[in-house]
Amino acid sequence: MKRILIYIEQHHEQEGLDLLETARQIYQEEPYETYALVLKSQYDALKGIFDVIVDLSEECLQEYEMRAISEVCYQLHKSYHFDAILFPATSWGRLIAPRVAMMLDTGLVADVTDIAHGEHGLELIRPAYSGRIMASIQITGDGPMMLSVRPGVFSYTQHKKAATQIRIPQDLRYRTGGLKETGRKEKHSEYDIRESDVLISGGGGVERYFHELRPLAELLGGHVSASRAIVDKGVADRNVQVGQSGKTVNPRLYIALGINGALQHIEGLRNVDYIISVNTNKYAPICSLSDIVVEGDAYTFIHRLIDTIHKEKGYEGH
Amino acid sequence: MKIICVVKFVPDVDNFTYDHEKHIIIRENSRMMVNPDDACAIGFALKMKQRSPDTSIEVVTMAPESVLPLVEDILRVGVDTATIISDRLYAGSDTYATSRVLSRYLSGATYDTILTGSHAIDGDTSHVPSQIACLLDLNHMSYISRIDESSFSSSLARFEVESEQAVSSYEIQMPAILGLTRASGYRLPYVRYKNLNMDVSDRVTVIHNDVLCFDESEVGLTGSRTKVVGTHVKTYKNRSHHVVTTDQEGIDTVYRFLKDKQFI
């Protein structure tokens, strides 16, 4: 029976659960056992789903103590001999996984977005060159195989009922110190674009009036997102960035205003039902992916569409 | 204080050549540049050198020797020395093999801290800083968006890391590896006109495998733990789209579409 260790990042339990779908696609019909590694004991969402929860809460480790966490992973592997170790490709996951891979002398594939079983066997697929090419990668050597997996691309929907064992490892040896958090300012994000059904998204073309997108988003029951062009300029917050270097989103409707649609942006549009793009260049790459292309200026589009919606609503009200 | 900046030269992602047979980047032919995050690391080191002129900066890179002119330009803006680690045997190394090569050099070097970037725009695995930290047994932090310049010393650094949820402040004891991001705002200066032809050749060292002594099986494609078995340019399903303009007729088309699909 194969054994898979999945690292659960604090406050990102869903990303950890979604890695069960990655594991299922890797091992398909082969039997396997799933182990969740948790730093703090808030894991109700994982109970009944994972076979084993390895609870490290007694160790009081902080998520930034990467050296200690990787030393723990190393020791767990020495006792359980995992076949695969999966991390969510979150900020911490992407910093811890490479250390673990080096300690285990094994191959690690970063930011996996797809699994394929090709002629060479298992292939892990990831974007490279800012999303311009997709690379299929195999892990060579004796393993275990290690992956960091891009959040938002695999989705675990089954509700397997497993009798979950909780294990508290004893006699762990690791080193802490040398690094400490001295302050933390929470960002207050009103919404998560990954959960939005409707996204009104702005790019370089709306730099001067990005704030005008919000009323349209509210009218359509959605939220505002942005492309890298406008985030890099500091106009929009990185929290709402769609694309390879931002988030992968799955809205039903995506309205792209002044977005060119470089591959790195399109990489973030996973399962979008409808795309409307508004662009002064009707040959911009995003236009060929759109259901409707509005050739013209986004400012005019926003105001005319808002007026039309109000007017039509007004008629219906009478 | 001695600062080592570990940097990568990357192809300009808008213009690169990829060997689809061997699955490697043809670096010799593509226009290369310092990876943007790594350029911030050099920019910050130069700032520190301005504050305390006894700071010395060494840039270390593993790259084909063809990057020499780019490395020389880095020396012309105030970096003291540069080391290019280059050997035919190292071509095709994955992040695991690359980290081992760089770490072997760094383990024999003297430094108070190692600065680097957080992401590279080509591979974008972010593995190398963490793996070097592991091999050199150092603490490491990436995604640094601000460093406190006044408290930066050979024993301590204070900095901020911006994540999705928060901005956190940290204190790290040196030596350590610090990975900056472009959000830090540091820049690699341009070479001044009067320095354009400055002879810096005596400040560059090229190191081959005769110094680092890796066995052929430990580096390059054979020493890697991952291999690229295929690449493709991603294609997306084009939709049969309707082109309208922003006149009332166009807006009405969009309105009806939104209404049909029940968004209104």
Coordinates of C-alpha atoms in Angstrom, one line a residue:
Chain A
M1 CA 0.0 0.0 0.0
K2 CA 1.3 3.4 -1.0
R3 CA 1.7 6.1 1.7
I4 CA 1.2 9.8 1.0
L5 CA 2.1 12.6 3.3
I6 CA 0.3 15.9 2.8
Y7 CA 1.4 19.0 4.6
I8 CA -1.5 21.1 5.9
E9 CA -0.7 24.7 6.2
Q10 CA -2.4 26.6 9.0
H11 CA -5.6 28.4 7.9
H12 CA -5.3 26.6 4.5
E13 CA -6.9 23.3 5.4
Q14 CA -8.9 23.3 2.1
E15 CA -5.8 23.6 0.0
G16 CA -4.5 20.5 1.9
L17 CA -7.7 18.6 1.4
D18 CA -7.6 19.4 -2.3
L19 CA -4.2 17.6 -2.5
L20 CA -6.2 14.4 -1.9
E21 CA -7.4 14.8 -5.5
T22 CA -3.8 15.2 -6.7
A23 CA -3.0 12.0 -4.8
R24 CA -5.9 10.2 -6.4
Q25 CA -4.8 11.3 -9.9
I26 CA -1.3 10.1 -9.2
Y27 CA -2.2 6.6 -7.8
Q28 CA -5.6 6.2 -9.5
E29 CA -6.8 2.7 -8.6
E30 CA -3.8 1.7 -6.6
P31 CA -4.5 1.5 -2.8
Y32 CA -3.0 4.2 -0.7
E33 CA -3.0 5.6 2.8
T34 CA -3.1 9.4 3.4
Y35 CA -1.3 11.1 6.2
A36 CA -1.9 14.8 7.1
L37 CA 0.8 16.7 8.9
V38 CA -0.6 19.5 11.0
L39 CA 1.3 22.0 13.2
K40 CA -1.7 23.1 15.3
S41 CA -4.5 21.0 16.5
Q42 CA -7.3 22.7 14.5
Y43 CA -8.1 19.9 12.1
D44 CA -11.7 19.0 12.4
A45 CA -12.2 19.5 8.7
L46 CA -9.6 16.7 8.1
K47 CA -11.1 14.1 10.4
G48 CA -12.9 11.3 8.7
I49 CA -11.1 12.1 5.5
F50 CA -7.4 11.4 6.0
D51 CA -6.4 7.9 7.3
V52 CA -3.9 9.4 9.7
I53 CA -3.4 12.8 11.2
V54 CA 0.1 13.5 12.5
D55 CA -0.5 16.1 15.1
L56 CA 2.5 18.3 16.0
S57 CA 0.7 20.7 18.2
E58 CA 2.6 19.7 21.3
E59 CA 5.8 20.9 19.7
C60 CA 4.5 24.5 19.4
L61 CA 6.2 25.1 16.1
Q62 CA 5.6 28.3 14.1
E63 CA 4.9 28.0 10.4
Y64 CA 8.0 30.1 9.6
E65 CA 10.3 27.7 11.4
M66 CA 11.2 26.1 8.2
R67 CA 14.4 24.4 9.2
A68 CA 12.6 22.7 12.2
I69 CA 9.6 21.7 10.1
S70 CA 11.7 20.1 7.4
E71 CA 13.7 18.2 10.0
V72 CA 10.4 16.9 11.4
C73 CA 9.3 15.8 7.8
Y74 CA 12.6 14.1 7.4
Q75 CA 12.2 12.1 10.6
L76 CA 8.6 11.2 9.8
H77 CA 9.7 9.9 6.4
K78 CA 12.4 7.8 8.1
S79 CA 9.6 6.1 10.2
Y80 CA 6.8 5.9 7.7
H81 CA 8.7 5.6 4.3
F82 CA 6.3 7.7 2.3
D83 CA 6.0 7.1 -1.4
A84 CA 4.9 10.7 -2.0
I85 CA 5.1 14.0 -0.1
L86 CA 2.8 16.8 -1.2
F87 CA 2.9 20.4 -0.2
P88 CA 0.4 23.1 -1.2
A89 CA 2.4 25.6 -3.3
T90 CA 1.6 28.4 -0.8
S91 CA 4.3 30.7 0.4
W92 CA 5.4 28.5 3.2
G93 CA 4.8 25.2 1.4
R94 CA 7.2 26.4 -1.4
L95 CA 9.9 27.3 1.1
I96 CA 9.7 24.1 3.2
A97 CA 9.4 21.5 0.4
P98 CA 12.8 22.2 -1.2
R99 CA 14.6 21.8 2.1
V100 CA 12.8 18.5 2.7
A101 CA 13.6 17.3 -0.8
M102 CA 17.3 18.1 -0.3
M103 CA 17.4 16.3 3.0
L104 CA 15.8 13.3 1.4
D105 CA 18.0 13.6 -1.7
T106 CA 15.0 13.4 -3.8
G107 CA 13.4 15.2 -6.7
L108 CA 10.8 17.9 -6.2
V109 CA 8.5 19.4 -8.8
A110 CA 7.2 22.9 -8.0
D111 CA 3.8 24.4 -8.6
V112 CA 2.2 21.4 -10.3
T113 CA -1.0 22.1 -12.2
D114 CA -1.7 18.8 -13.8
I115 CA -1.0 15.1 -13.6
A116 CA -0.6 12.9 -16.7
H117 CA 0.1 9.2 -17.2
G118 CA 2.1 9.3 -20.4
E119 CA 4.3 6.9 -22.3
H120 CA 7.2 7.6 -19.8
G121 CA 4.9 6.9 -16.8
L122 CA 3.8 9.5 -14.4
E123 CA 4.4 13.1 -15.6
L124 CA 3.9 16.1 -13.4
I125 CA 3.0 19.2 -15.4
R126 CA 3.8 22.7 -14.5
P127 CA 4.1 26.1 -16.2
A128 CA 7.5 27.6 -16.8
Y129 CA 8.6 30.9 -18.4
S130 CA 5.9 32.8 -16.8
G131 CA 3.3 30.4 -18.1
R132 CA 4.6 30.6 -21.7
I133 CA 5.4 26.9 -21.8
M134 CA 4.1 23.9 -20.0
A135 CA 6.7 21.3 -18.9
S136 CA 6.1 17.7 -18.2
I137 CA 8.5 16.5 -15.5
Q138 CA 9.4 13.1 -14.2
I139 CA 11.1 12.5 -10.9
T140 CA 14.1 10.2 -11.2
G141 CA 16.0 8.6 -8.4
D142 CA 14.7 6.5 -5.6
G143 CA 12.1 8.8 -4.2
P144 CA 9.9 9.6 -2.4
M145 CA 8.4 11.8 -5.1
M146 CA 7.8 15.3 -3.9
L147 CA 5.5 17.9 -5.3
S148 CA 4.3 21.4 -4.5
V149 CA 0.8 21.8 -6.0
R150 CA -0.7 25.0 -7.1
P151 CA -3.7 25.9 -5.0
G152 CA -7.0 26.1 -6.7
V153 CA -6.4 23.7 -9.6
F154 CA -7.3 20.4 -8.0
S155 CA -10.5 20.1 -6.1
Y156 CA -11.4 17.4 -3.7
T157 CA -15.1 16.7 -3.7
Q158 CA -15.5 13.2 -2.4
H159 CA -16.3 12.6 1.2
K160 CA -14.6 9.4 2.0
K161 CA -15.4 8.2 5.4
A162 CA -12.2 7.0 7.0
A163 CA -11.6 6.1 10.6
T164 CA -8.9 8.7 11.2
Q165 CA -6.1 7.8 13.6
I166 CA -4.5 10.7 15.4
R167 CA -0.8 10.2 16.0
I168 CA 1.4 12.3 18.1
P169 CA 5.0 11.6 17.2
Q170 CA 7.5 11.3 20.1
D171 CA 11.2 12.1 20.4
L172 CA 11.3 14.4 17.5
R173 CA 14.6 16.2 17.1
Y174 CA 14.9 19.5 15.4
R175 CA 16.5 23.0 15.8
T176 CA 14.6 26.2 16.2
G177 CA 16.0 29.7 16.7
G178 CA 17.8 32.3 14.7
L179 CA 14.6 33.6 13.2
K180 CA 11.6 35.1 14.9
E181 CA 8.5 37.0 14.0
T182 CA 8.5 40.3 15.8
G183 CA 5.2 41.7 14.5
R184 CA 2.3 41.0 12.2
K185 CA -0.3 43.2 10.5
E186 CA -3.2 41.3 9.2
K187 CA -4.5 42.5 5.8
H188 CA -8.2 42.9 5.8
S189 CA -9.4 41.4 2.6
E190 CA -13.1 41.7 2.1
Y191 CA -13.3 38.8 -0.3
D192 CA -11.3 36.0 -1.9
I193 CA -11.4 36.1 -5.7
R194 CA -11.1 32.3 -5.8
E195 CA -14.6 32.1 -4.4
S196 CA -16.2 34.7 -6.6
D197 CA -18.8 33.7 -9.2
V198 CA -18.4 36.9 -11.1
L199 CA -15.1 38.8 -11.5
I200 CA -14.7 42.2 -13.1
S201 CA -11.0 42.3 -13.9
G202 CA -8.9 45.2 -14.8
G203 CA -5.5 45.4 -16.6
G204 CA -3.1 48.0 -17.9
G205 CA -5.8 49.6 -20.0
V206 CA -7.8 50.7 -16.9
E207 CA -4.9 51.9 -14.8
R208 CA -6.2 55.4 -14.4
Y209 CA -9.7 54.4 -13.4
F210 CA -9.4 51.0 -11.8
H211 CA -11.7 52.1 -8.9
E212 CA -14.6 52.5 -11.5
L213 CA -14.8 48.7 -11.8
R214 CA -16.3 48.2 -8.3
P215 CA -19.8 49.6 -9.0
L216 CA -20.1 47.3 -12.0
A217 CA -18.9 44.3 -9.9
E218 CA -21.4 45.2 -7.2
L219 CA -24.2 45.5 -9.7
L220 CA -23.5 42.0 -11.0
G221 CA -23.0 40.5 -7.6
G222 CA -19.3 40.0 -8.1
H223 CA -15.9 41.3 -7.1
V224 CA -13.0 43.1 -8.6
S225 CA -9.8 41.4 -9.7
A226 CA -6.7 42.5 -11.7
S227 CA -3.9 41.5 -14.0
R228 CA -0.2 41.6 -13.1
A229 CA 0.3 44.8 -15.1
I230 CA -1.7 46.8 -12.8
V231 CA -0.7 45.1 -9.6
D232 CA 3.0 45.7 -10.3
K233 CA 2.2 49.4 -10.7
G234 CA 0.7 49.4 -7.2
V235 CA -2.8 50.3 -8.5
A236 CA -4.4 47.0 -7.3
D237 CA -3.6 44.8 -4.4
R238 CA -1.7 41.6 -5.0
N239 CA -4.5 39.7 -3.2
V240 CA -6.8 40.2 -6.2
Q241 CA -4.2 39.3 -8.9
V242 CA -5.3 36.6 -11.4
G243 CA -2.7 34.6 -13.2
Q244 CA 0.4 32.4 -13.0
S245 CA 2.0 34.7 -10.4
G246 CA -1.4 35.5 -8.8
K247 CA -4.4 33.3 -8.2
T248 CA -6.2 30.7 -10.2
V249 CA -9.8 31.5 -10.3
N250 CA -13.0 29.7 -11.4
P251 CA -15.8 32.3 -11.8
R252 CA -18.9 31.7 -14.0
L253 CA -18.4 35.1 -15.6
Y254 CA -15.1 36.9 -16.2
I255 CA -15.2 40.4 -17.6
A256 CA -11.7 41.4 -18.7
L257 CA -11.3 45.2 -19.0
G258 CA -8.2 46.5 -20.7
I259 CA -6.4 43.1 -20.2
N260 CA -4.2 41.9 -23.0
G261 CA -4.3 38.3 -21.9
A262 CA -0.7 37.2 -21.8
L263 CA -0.4 33.4 -21.2
Q264 CA 0.6 34.1 -17.6
H265 CA -2.7 35.8 -17.0
I266 CA -4.8 33.2 -18.9
E267 CA -3.1 30.4 -16.9
G268 CA -5.1 31.8 -13.9
L269 CA -8.4 31.3 -15.6
R270 CA -9.2 27.7 -14.9
N271 CA -12.8 26.9 -15.5
V272 CA -14.5 30.0 -16.5
D273 CA -17.9 29.6 -18.1
Y274 CA -18.1 32.9 -19.9
I275 CA -15.6 35.6 -20.8
I276 CA -16.3 39.0 -22.0
S277 CA -13.4 41.2 -23.0
V278 CA -13.3 44.9 -23.5
N279 CA -10.2 46.1 -25.3
T280 CA -9.2 48.8 -27.8
N281 CA -7.4 46.0 -29.7
K282 CA -9.8 43.3 -30.8
Y283 CA -6.9 41.1 -31.6
A284 CA -5.5 41.0 -28.1
P285 CA -4.9 37.4 -27.0
I286 CA -7.7 37.3 -24.5
C287 CA -10.2 38.2 -27.2
S288 CA -10.0 34.8 -28.9
L289 CA -11.0 33.2 -25.7
S290 CA -14.0 35.4 -25.2
D291 CA -17.6 34.9 -25.8
I292 CA -18.1 38.6 -26.6
V293 CA -15.4 41.0 -27.5
V294 CA -16.2 44.6 -27.0
E295 CA -13.9 46.7 -29.1
G296 CA -13.4 50.1 -27.4
D297 CA -12.6 51.9 -24.3
A298 CA -13.4 50.2 -21.0
Y299 CA -14.4 53.5 -19.3
T300 CA -17.2 54.1 -21.8
F301 CA -18.2 50.4 -21.6
I302 CA -18.5 50.4 -17.8
H303 CA -20.6 53.6 -17.7
R304 CA -22.9 52.6 -20.5
L305 CA -23.4 49.1 -19.2
I306 CA -24.2 50.4 -15.7
D307 CA -26.7 52.9 -17.2
T308 CA -28.3 50.2 -19.3
I309 CA -28.7 47.9 -16.3
H310 CA -30.2 50.7 -14.2
K311 CA -32.6 51.7 -17.0
E312 CA -33.8 48.2 -17.6
K313 CA -34.2 47.5 -13.9
G314 CA -36.2 50.7 -13.7
Y315 CA -38.6 49.5 -16.4
E316 CA -39.0 46.2 -14.7
G317 CA -39.8 48.1 -11.4
H318 CA -42.7 49.9 -13.0
Chain B
M1 CA 30.9 43.2 6.2
K2 CA 31.0 40.7 3.4
I3 CA 27.8 40.2 1.3
I4 CA 27.5 37.5 -1.3
C5 CA 24.7 37.9 -3.8
V6 CA 23.7 34.7 -5.5
V7 CA 22.1 35.6 -8.8
K8 CA 20.8 33.9 -11.9
F9 CA 20.9 35.1 -15.4
V10 CA 17.7 34.4 -17.1
P11 CA 16.5 34.7 -20.7
D12 CA 14.3 37.6 -21.3
V13 CA 11.1 35.6 -21.2
D14 CA 9.6 37.5 -24.0
N15 CA 12.4 36.3 -26.2
F16 CA 14.0 32.9 -25.6
T17 CA 15.0 29.8 -27.5
Y18 CA 14.1 26.4 -26.2
D19 CA 15.5 23.1 -27.5
H20 CA 12.3 21.0 -27.7
E21 CA 14.4 17.9 -28.5
K22 CA 16.7 18.0 -25.4
H23 CA 14.3 20.0 -23.3
I24 CA 16.8 22.6 -22.3
I25 CA 17.1 26.3 -22.7
I26 CA 19.5 27.4 -25.4
R27 CA 21.1 30.0 -23.2
E28 CA 23.9 30.8 -25.6
N29 CA 21.6 32.2 -28.1
S30 CA 19.1 34.1 -26.0
R31 CA 19.3 37.6 -24.7
M32 CA 20.1 37.2 -21.0
M33 CA 19.5 39.5 -18.1
V34 CA 19.9 39.4 -14.3
N35 CA 16.7 37.9 -12.8
P36 CA 14.7 40.9 -11.6
D37 CA 14.4 39.7 -7.9
D38 CA 18.1 39.0 -7.9
A39 CA 18.8 42.4 -9.3
C40 CA 17.1 43.8 -6.2
A41 CA 19.5 41.8 -4.0
I42 CA 22.4 43.5 -5.7
G43 CA 20.7 46.9 -5.5
F44 CA 20.2 46.5 -1.7
A45 CA 23.9 45.3 -1.2
L46 CA 25.1 48.4 -3.1
K47 CA 22.9 50.6 -0.9
M48 CA 24.6 49.0 2.2
K49 CA 28.0 49.6 0.7
Q50 CA 27.1 53.3 0.3
R51 CA 26.2 53.5 4.0
S52 CA 29.3 51.7 5.1
P53 CA 32.1 51.7 2.5
D54 CA 33.9 48.9 4.2
T55 CA 31.2 46.5 2.9
S56 CA 32.4 44.2 0.2
I57 CA 30.1 42.5 -2.3
E58 CA 30.7 39.4 -4.3
V59 CA 28.3 38.3 -7.0
V60 CA 28.1 34.5 -7.5
T61 CA 26.4 32.9 -10.4
M62 CA 26.3 29.5 -12.0
A63 CA 26.0 30.2 -15.7
P64 CA 27.6 29.7 -19.1
E65 CA 30.7 31.8 -19.6
S66 CA 28.8 33.8 -22.2
V67 CA 27.3 35.9 -19.3
L68 CA 30.7 37.5 -18.8
P69 CA 29.8 40.9 -20.4
L70 CA 26.7 41.1 -18.1
V71 CA 28.8 40.2 -15.1
E72 CA 31.3 42.9 -16.0
D73 CA 28.6 45.5 -16.1
I74 CA 27.6 44.5 -12.5
L75 CA 31.2 45.1 -11.5
R76 CA 31.1 48.5 -13.2
V77 CA 28.3 49.7 -10.9
G78 CA 30.2 49.0 -7.7
V79 CA 30.2 45.3 -6.9
D80 CA 33.7 44.3 -5.8
T81 CA 34.2 40.8 -7.2
A82 CA 32.3 38.2 -9.2
T83 CA 32.5 34.5 -9.5
I84 CA 31.1 32.6 -12.4
I85 CA 30.7 28.9 -11.8
S86 CA 30.7 27.3 -15.2
D87 CA 31.4 23.9 -16.6
R88 CA 30.1 21.9 -19.5
L89 CA 29.3 19.2 -17.0
Y90 CA 26.8 21.4 -15.2
A91 CA 24.6 22.1 -18.2
G92 CA 21.1 20.8 -17.7
S93 CA 21.3 20.6 -13.9
D94 CA 17.9 20.8 -12.2
T95 CA 17.5 22.8 -9.0
Y96 CA 18.8 19.9 -6.8
A97 CA 22.1 19.6 -8.8
T98 CA 22.4 23.4 -9.1
S99 CA 22.0 23.9 -5.4
R100 CA 24.7 21.3 -4.7
V101 CA 27.1 23.0 -7.1
L102 CA 26.5 26.5 -5.7
S103 CA 26.7 25.2 -2.1
R104 CA 30.0 23.5 -2.6
Y105 CA 31.5 26.8 -3.7
L106 CA 29.7 28.9 -1.0
S107 CA 30.8 26.5 1.8
G108 CA 34.4 27.5 1.0
A109 CA 33.7 31.2 0.7
T110 CA 33.6 33.8 3.5
Y111 CA 30.5 35.9 4.0
D112 CA 28.3 37.5 6.7
T113 CA 25.2 37.1 4.7
I114 CA 23.9 35.8 1.4
L115 CA 21.4 37.8 -0.5
T116 CA 19.3 36.6 -3.4
G117 CA 15.9 36.9 -5.1
S118 CA 12.7 35.0 -4.3
H119 CA 11.5 34.0 -7.7
A120 CA 13.2 33.5 -11.0
I121 CA 11.1 34.5 -14.0
D122 CA 12.2 31.5 -16.1
G123 CA 11.9 28.3 -14.0
D124 CA 10.0 29.9 -11.1
T125 CA 10.5 27.0 -8.8
S126 CA 12.1 29.1 -6.0
H127 CA 13.9 26.0 -4.8
V128 CA 17.5 27.1 -5.0
P129 CA 17.6 29.6 -2.0
S130 CA 15.9 27.1 0.3
Q131 CA 18.1 24.2 -0.9
I132 CA 21.3 26.2 -0.5
A133 CA 20.1 27.2 3.0
C134 CA 19.6 23.5 3.8
L135 CA 23.0 22.5 2.5
L136 CA 24.8 25.3 4.3
D137 CA 22.7 24.8 7.4
L138 CA 21.4 28.4 7.5
N139 CA 18.1 30.0 8.2
H140 CA 16.4 31.5 5.2
M141 CA 13.6 33.8 4.3
S142 CA 12.1 34.7 1.0
Y143 CA 9.5 37.2 -0.3
I144 CA 11.2 40.1 1.6
S145 CA 9.5 43.3 0.6
R146 CA 11.4 45.7 3.0
I147 CA 14.7 45.5 4.9
D148 CA 15.5 47.9 7.7
E149 CA 18.7 49.4 6.4
S150 CA 19.8 51.1 9.6
S151 CA 19.9 47.9 11.7
F152 CA 21.3 45.7 8.9
S153 CA 24.6 44.3 10.3
S154 CA 26.9 41.3 10.2
S155 CA 25.0 39.9 13.2
L156 CA 21.3 40.7 12.5
A157 CA 18.7 41.8 9.9
R158 CA 15.2 43.0 10.4
F159 CA 12.8 42.9 7.5
E160 CA 9.2 42.5 6.4
V161 CA 7.6 39.8 4.4
E162 CA 4.4 40.4 2.6
S163 CA 2.0 37.4 2.2
E164 CA -1.6 37.2 1.1
Q165 CA -2.9 37.5 4.6
A166 CA -0.5 39.8 6.4
V167 CA 2.7 41.8 6.5
S168 CA 5.0 40.2 9.1
S169 CA 8.2 41.6 10.6
Y170 CA 11.1 39.3 11.3
E171 CA 14.4 39.3 12.9
I172 CA 17.1 36.9 11.7
Q173 CA 20.5 36.2 13.0
M174 CA 23.3 36.2 10.5
P175 CA 24.7 34.4 8.6
A176 CA 21.5 33.7 6.8
I177 CA 20.0 33.7 3.3
L178 CA 17.6 36.5 2.5
G179 CA 15.5 36.5 -0.7
L180 CA 14.2 39.8 -1.9
T181 CA 11.3 40.6 -4.2
R182 CA 10.8 43.4 -6.6
A183 CA 8.3 44.9 -4.1
S184 CA 11.4 46.0 -2.1
G185 CA 12.0 48.6 -4.8
Y186 CA 15.8 48.2 -4.9
R187 CA 17.4 48.5 -8.4
L188 CA 20.5 47.6 -10.1
P189 CA 21.9 50.9 -11.2
Y190 CA 22.9 51.6 -14.8
V191 CA 26.6 51.8 -15.6
R192 CA 27.7 55.4 -15.7
Y193 CA 29.0 56.6 -19.1
K194 CA 32.5 57.2 -17.8
N195 CA 32.7 53.6 -16.5
L196 CA 31.3 51.9 -19.7
N197 CA 34.7 50.7 -20.7
M198 CA 36.2 50.3 -17.3
D199 CA 38.5 47.3 -17.2
V200 CA 37.2 45.0 -14.5
S201 CA 38.6 41.7 -15.8
D202 CA 40.9 41.3 -12.8
R203 CA 37.8 41.2 -10.5
V204 CA 36.1 38.2 -12.2
T205 CA 36.9 34.6 -11.4
V206 CA 35.6 31.8 -13.5
I207 CA 35.5 28.5 -11.7
H208 CA 35.3 25.1 -13.4
N209 CA 34.7 21.7 -12.2
D210 CA 38.5 21.2 -11.6
V211 CA 38.0 23.4 -8.5
L212 CA 34.7 21.9 -7.3
C213 CA 35.5 18.3 -8.2
F214 CA 32.1 16.8 -8.8
D215 CA 31.8 13.4 -10.3
E216 CA 30.1 13.5 -13.7
S217 CA 27.2 11.5 -12.3
E218 CA 26.5 14.1 -9.6
V219 CA 25.8 17.1 -11.8
G220 CA 24.1 18.0 -15.1
L221 CA 21.2 16.0 -16.4
T222 CA 22.6 12.8 -14.9
G223 CA 23.0 14.3 -11.4
S224 CA 19.5 15.8 -11.4
R225 CA 16.5 14.3 -9.6
T226 CA 14.0 15.5 -12.0
K227 CA 13.9 15.5 -15.8
V228 CA 11.9 17.4 -18.3
V229 CA 10.3 14.8 -20.6
G230 CA 8.2 17.1 -22.7
T231 CA 7.2 20.6 -23.2
H232 CA 4.4 22.2 -25.1
V233 CA 3.2 25.6 -25.6
K234 CA -0.2 25.7 -24.0
T235 CA -3.0 26.2 -26.3
Y236 CA -6.4 27.3 -25.2
K237 CA -9.7 26.6 -26.8
N238 CA -10.7 29.6 -28.8
R239 CA -14.4 30.5 -28.5
S240 CA -16.5 31.6 -31.4
H241 CA -16.8 35.2 -30.3
H242 CA -19.0 38.0 -31.2
V243 CA -17.3 41.4 -31.7
V244 CA -19.3 44.5 -30.9
T245 CA -18.3 48.1 -30.0
T246 CA -19.2 50.3 -27.1
D247 CA -22.1 51.9 -28.9
Q248 CA -25.6 51.3 -27.5
E249 CA -26.1 48.3 -29.8
G250 CA -22.9 46.7 -28.4
I251 CA -23.9 47.4 -24.8
D252 CA -27.3 45.9 -25.5
T253 CA -25.7 42.7 -26.8
V254 CA -23.7 42.4 -23.6
Y255 CA -26.8 43.2 -21.5
R256 CA -28.9 40.5 -23.2
F257 CA -26.1 38.0 -22.8
L258 CA -25.8 38.7 -19.1
K259 CA -29.6 38.5 -18.7
D260 CA -29.8 35.3 -20.7
K261 CA -27.1 33.7 -18.5
Q262 CA -28.9 35.1 -15.4
F263 CA -26.2 37.4 -14.2
I264 CA -28.8 40.1 -14.1

